[in-house]
mmCIF file of N, CA and C in Angstrom:
data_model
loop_
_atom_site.group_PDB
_atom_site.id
_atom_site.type_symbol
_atom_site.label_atom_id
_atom_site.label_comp_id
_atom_site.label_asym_id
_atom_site.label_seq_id
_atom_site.Cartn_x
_atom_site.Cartn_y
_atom_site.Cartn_z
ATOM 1 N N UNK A 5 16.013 -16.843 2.528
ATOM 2 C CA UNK A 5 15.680 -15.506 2.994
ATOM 3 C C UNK A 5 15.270 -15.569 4.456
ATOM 4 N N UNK A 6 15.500 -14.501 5.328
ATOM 5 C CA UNK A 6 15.234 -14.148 6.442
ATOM 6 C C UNK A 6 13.631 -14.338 6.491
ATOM 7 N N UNK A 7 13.002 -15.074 8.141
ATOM 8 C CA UNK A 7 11.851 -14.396 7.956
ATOM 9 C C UNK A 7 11.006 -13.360 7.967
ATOM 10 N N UNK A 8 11.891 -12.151 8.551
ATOM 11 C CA UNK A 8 11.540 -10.695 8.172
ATOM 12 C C UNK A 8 10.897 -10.086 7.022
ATOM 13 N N UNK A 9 12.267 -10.567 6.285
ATOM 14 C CA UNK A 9 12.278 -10.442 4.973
ATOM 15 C C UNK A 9 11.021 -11.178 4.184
ATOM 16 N N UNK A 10 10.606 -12.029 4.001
ATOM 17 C CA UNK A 10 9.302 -12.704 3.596
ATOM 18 C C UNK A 10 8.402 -12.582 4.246
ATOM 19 N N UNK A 11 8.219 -12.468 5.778
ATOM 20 C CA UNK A 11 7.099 -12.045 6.216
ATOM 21 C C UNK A 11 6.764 -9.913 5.545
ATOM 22 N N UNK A 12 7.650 -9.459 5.128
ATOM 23 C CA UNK A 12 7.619 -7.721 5.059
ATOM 24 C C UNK A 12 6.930 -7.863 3.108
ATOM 25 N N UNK A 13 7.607 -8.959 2.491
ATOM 26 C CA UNK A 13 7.302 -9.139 1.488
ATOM 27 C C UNK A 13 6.128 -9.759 0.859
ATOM 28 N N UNK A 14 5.342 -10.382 1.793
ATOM 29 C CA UNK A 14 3.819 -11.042 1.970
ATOM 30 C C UNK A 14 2.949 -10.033 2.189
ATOM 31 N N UNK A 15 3.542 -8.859 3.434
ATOM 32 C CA UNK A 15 2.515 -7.996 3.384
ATOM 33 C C UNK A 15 2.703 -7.119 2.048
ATOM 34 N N UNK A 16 3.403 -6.674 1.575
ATOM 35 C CA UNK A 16 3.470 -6.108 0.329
ATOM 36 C C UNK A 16 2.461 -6.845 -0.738
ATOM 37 N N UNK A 17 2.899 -7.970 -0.916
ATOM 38 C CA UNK A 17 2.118 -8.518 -2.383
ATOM 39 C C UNK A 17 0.326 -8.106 -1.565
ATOM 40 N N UNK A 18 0.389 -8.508 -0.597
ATOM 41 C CA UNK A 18 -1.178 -8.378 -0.085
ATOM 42 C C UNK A 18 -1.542 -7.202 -0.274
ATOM 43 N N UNK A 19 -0.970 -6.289 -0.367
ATOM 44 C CA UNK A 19 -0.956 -4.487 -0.685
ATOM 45 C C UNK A 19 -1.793 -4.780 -1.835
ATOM 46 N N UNK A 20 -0.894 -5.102 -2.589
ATOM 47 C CA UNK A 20 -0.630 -5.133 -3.881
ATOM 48 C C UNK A 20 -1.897 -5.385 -4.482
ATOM 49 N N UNK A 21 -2.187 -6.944 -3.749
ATOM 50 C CA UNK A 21 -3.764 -7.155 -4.564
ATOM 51 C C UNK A 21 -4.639 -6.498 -3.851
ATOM 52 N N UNK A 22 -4.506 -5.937 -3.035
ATOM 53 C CA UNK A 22 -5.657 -5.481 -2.190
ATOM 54 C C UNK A 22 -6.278 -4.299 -2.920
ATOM 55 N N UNK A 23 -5.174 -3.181 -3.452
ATOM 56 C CA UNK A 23 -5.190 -2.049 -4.476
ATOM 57 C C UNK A 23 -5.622 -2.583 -5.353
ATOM 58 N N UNK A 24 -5.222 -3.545 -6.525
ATOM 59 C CA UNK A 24 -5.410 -3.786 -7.751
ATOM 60 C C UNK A 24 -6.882 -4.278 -8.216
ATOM 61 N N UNK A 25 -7.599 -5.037 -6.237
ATOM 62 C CA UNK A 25 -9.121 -4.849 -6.869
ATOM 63 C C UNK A 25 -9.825 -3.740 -6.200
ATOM 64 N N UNK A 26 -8.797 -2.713 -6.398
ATOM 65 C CA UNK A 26 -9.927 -1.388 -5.865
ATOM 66 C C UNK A 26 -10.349 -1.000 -4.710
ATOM 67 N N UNK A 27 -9.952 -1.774 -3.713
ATOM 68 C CA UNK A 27 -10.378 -2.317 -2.363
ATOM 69 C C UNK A 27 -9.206 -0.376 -1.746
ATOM 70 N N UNK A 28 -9.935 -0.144 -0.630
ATOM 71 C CA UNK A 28 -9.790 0.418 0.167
ATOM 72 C C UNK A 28 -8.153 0.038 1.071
ATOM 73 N N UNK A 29 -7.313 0.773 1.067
ATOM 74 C CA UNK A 29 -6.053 -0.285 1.288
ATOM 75 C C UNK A 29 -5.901 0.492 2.817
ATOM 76 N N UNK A 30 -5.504 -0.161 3.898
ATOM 77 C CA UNK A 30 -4.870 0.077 5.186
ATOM 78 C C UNK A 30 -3.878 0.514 4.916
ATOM 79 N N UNK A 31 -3.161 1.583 5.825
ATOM 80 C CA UNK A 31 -1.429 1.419 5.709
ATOM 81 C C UNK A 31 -1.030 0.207 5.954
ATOM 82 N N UNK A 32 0.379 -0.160 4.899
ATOM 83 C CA UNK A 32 0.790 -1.505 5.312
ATOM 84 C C UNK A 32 1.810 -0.233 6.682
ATOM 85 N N UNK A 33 2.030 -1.396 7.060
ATOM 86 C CA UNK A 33 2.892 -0.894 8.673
ATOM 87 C C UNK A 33 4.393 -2.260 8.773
ATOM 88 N N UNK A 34 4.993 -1.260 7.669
ATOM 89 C CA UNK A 34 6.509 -2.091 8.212
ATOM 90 C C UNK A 34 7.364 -1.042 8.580
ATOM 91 N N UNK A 35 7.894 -1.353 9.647
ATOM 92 C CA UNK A 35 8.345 -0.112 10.390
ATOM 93 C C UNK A 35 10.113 -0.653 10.293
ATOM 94 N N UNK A 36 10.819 -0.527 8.491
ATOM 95 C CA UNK A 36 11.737 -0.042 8.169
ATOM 96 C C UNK A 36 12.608 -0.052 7.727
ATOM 97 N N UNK A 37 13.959 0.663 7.226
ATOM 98 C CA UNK A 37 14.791 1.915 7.166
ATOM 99 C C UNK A 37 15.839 1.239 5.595
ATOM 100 N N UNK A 38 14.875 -0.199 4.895
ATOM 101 C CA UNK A 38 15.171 -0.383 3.815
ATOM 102 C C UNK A 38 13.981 -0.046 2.484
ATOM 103 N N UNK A 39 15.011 -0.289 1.442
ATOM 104 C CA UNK A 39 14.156 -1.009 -0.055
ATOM 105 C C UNK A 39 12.602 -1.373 0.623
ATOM 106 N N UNK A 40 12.374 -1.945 1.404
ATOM 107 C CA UNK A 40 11.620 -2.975 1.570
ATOM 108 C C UNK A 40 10.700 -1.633 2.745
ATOM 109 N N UNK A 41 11.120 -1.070 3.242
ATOM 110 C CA UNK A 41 10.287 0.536 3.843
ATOM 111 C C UNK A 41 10.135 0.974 2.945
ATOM 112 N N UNK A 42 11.465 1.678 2.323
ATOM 113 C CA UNK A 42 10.720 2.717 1.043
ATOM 114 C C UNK A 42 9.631 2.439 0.109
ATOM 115 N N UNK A 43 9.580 0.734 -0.311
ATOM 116 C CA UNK A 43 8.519 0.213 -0.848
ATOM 117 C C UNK A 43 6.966 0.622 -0.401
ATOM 118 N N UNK A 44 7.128 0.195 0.918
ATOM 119 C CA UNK A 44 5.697 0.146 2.024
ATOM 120 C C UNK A 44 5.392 1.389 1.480
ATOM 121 N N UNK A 45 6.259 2.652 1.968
ATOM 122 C CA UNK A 45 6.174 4.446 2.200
ATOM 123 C C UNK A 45 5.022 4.515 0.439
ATOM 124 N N UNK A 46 5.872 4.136 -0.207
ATOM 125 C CA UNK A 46 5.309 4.457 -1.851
ATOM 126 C C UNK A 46 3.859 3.659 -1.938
ATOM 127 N N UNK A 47 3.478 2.748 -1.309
ATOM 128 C CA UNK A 47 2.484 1.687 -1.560
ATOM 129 C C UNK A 47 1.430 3.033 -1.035
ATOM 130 N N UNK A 48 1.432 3.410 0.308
ATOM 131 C CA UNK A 48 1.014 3.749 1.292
ATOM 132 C C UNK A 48 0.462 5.124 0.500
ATOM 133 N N UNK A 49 1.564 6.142 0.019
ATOM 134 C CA UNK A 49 1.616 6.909 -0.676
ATOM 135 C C UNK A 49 0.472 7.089 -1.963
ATOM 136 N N UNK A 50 0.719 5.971 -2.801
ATOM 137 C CA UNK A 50 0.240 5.777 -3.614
ATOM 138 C C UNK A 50 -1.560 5.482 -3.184
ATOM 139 N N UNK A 51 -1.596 4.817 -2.268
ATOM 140 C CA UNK A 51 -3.090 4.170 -1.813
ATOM 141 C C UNK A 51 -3.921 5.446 -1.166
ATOM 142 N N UNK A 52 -3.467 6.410 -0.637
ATOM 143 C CA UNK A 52 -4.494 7.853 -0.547
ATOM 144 C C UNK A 52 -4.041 8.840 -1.618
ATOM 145 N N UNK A 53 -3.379 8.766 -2.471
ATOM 146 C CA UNK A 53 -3.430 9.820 -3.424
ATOM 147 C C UNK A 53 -4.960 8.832 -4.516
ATOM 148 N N UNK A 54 -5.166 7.475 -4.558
ATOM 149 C CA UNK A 54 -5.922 7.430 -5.701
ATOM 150 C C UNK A 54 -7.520 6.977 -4.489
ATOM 151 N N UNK A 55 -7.053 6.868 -3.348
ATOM 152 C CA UNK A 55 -8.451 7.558 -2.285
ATOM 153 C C UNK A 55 -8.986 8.648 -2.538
ATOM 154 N N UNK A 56 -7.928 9.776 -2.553
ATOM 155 C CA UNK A 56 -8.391 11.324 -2.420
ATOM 156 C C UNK A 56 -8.694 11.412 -4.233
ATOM 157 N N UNK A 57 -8.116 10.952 -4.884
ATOM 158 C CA UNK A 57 -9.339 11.219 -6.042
ATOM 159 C C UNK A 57 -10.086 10.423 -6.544
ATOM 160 N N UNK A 58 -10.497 9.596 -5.804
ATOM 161 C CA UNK A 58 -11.630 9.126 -5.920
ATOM 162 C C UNK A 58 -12.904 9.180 -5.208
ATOM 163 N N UNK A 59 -12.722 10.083 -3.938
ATOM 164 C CA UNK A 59 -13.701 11.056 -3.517
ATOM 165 C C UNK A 59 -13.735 12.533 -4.187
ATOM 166 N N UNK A 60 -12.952 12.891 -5.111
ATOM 167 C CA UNK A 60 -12.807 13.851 -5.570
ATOM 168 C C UNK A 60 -13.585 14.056 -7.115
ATOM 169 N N UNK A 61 -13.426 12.461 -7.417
ATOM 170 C CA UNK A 61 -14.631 12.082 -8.307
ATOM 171 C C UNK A 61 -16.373 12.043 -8.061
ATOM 172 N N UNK A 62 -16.171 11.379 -7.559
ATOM 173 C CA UNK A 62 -17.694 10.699 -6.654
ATOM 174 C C UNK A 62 -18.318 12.507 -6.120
ATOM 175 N N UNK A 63 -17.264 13.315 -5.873
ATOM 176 C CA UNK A 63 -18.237 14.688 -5.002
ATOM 177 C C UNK A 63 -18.184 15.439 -6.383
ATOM 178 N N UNK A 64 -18.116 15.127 -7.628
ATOM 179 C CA UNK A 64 -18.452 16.052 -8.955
ATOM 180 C C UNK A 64 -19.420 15.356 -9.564
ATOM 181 N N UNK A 65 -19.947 14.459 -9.324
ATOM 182 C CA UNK A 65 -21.361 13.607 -9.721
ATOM 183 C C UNK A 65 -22.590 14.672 -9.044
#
């Protein structure tokens, strides 16, 4: 594999666990126009939709 390609795929898995312990996730920032973007876009996606309800929790306490 390219090192693009494994370096774009390292930051992903790091996504990955970074979410899975709950942790506050950065945008990953791969800037593109494959599989391997659309991935990032959805990670990214995914990491402030369960931000925004989880301040959405925390402000009904």
């Amino acid at each position: 594999m390219s090192k693009r390609i494994v370096c774009a795929i390292n930051k992903l898995v790091d996504a990955a666990r970074i979410m899975g312990r709950g942790e506050v996730l950065a945008p990953v920032e791969l800037n593109r126009e494959d599989e391997l973007g659309e991935l990032a876009a959805e990670i990214n996606r995914s990491a402030s939709m369960i931000e925004a309800k989880r301040i959405e929790m925390n402000c009904r306490k």
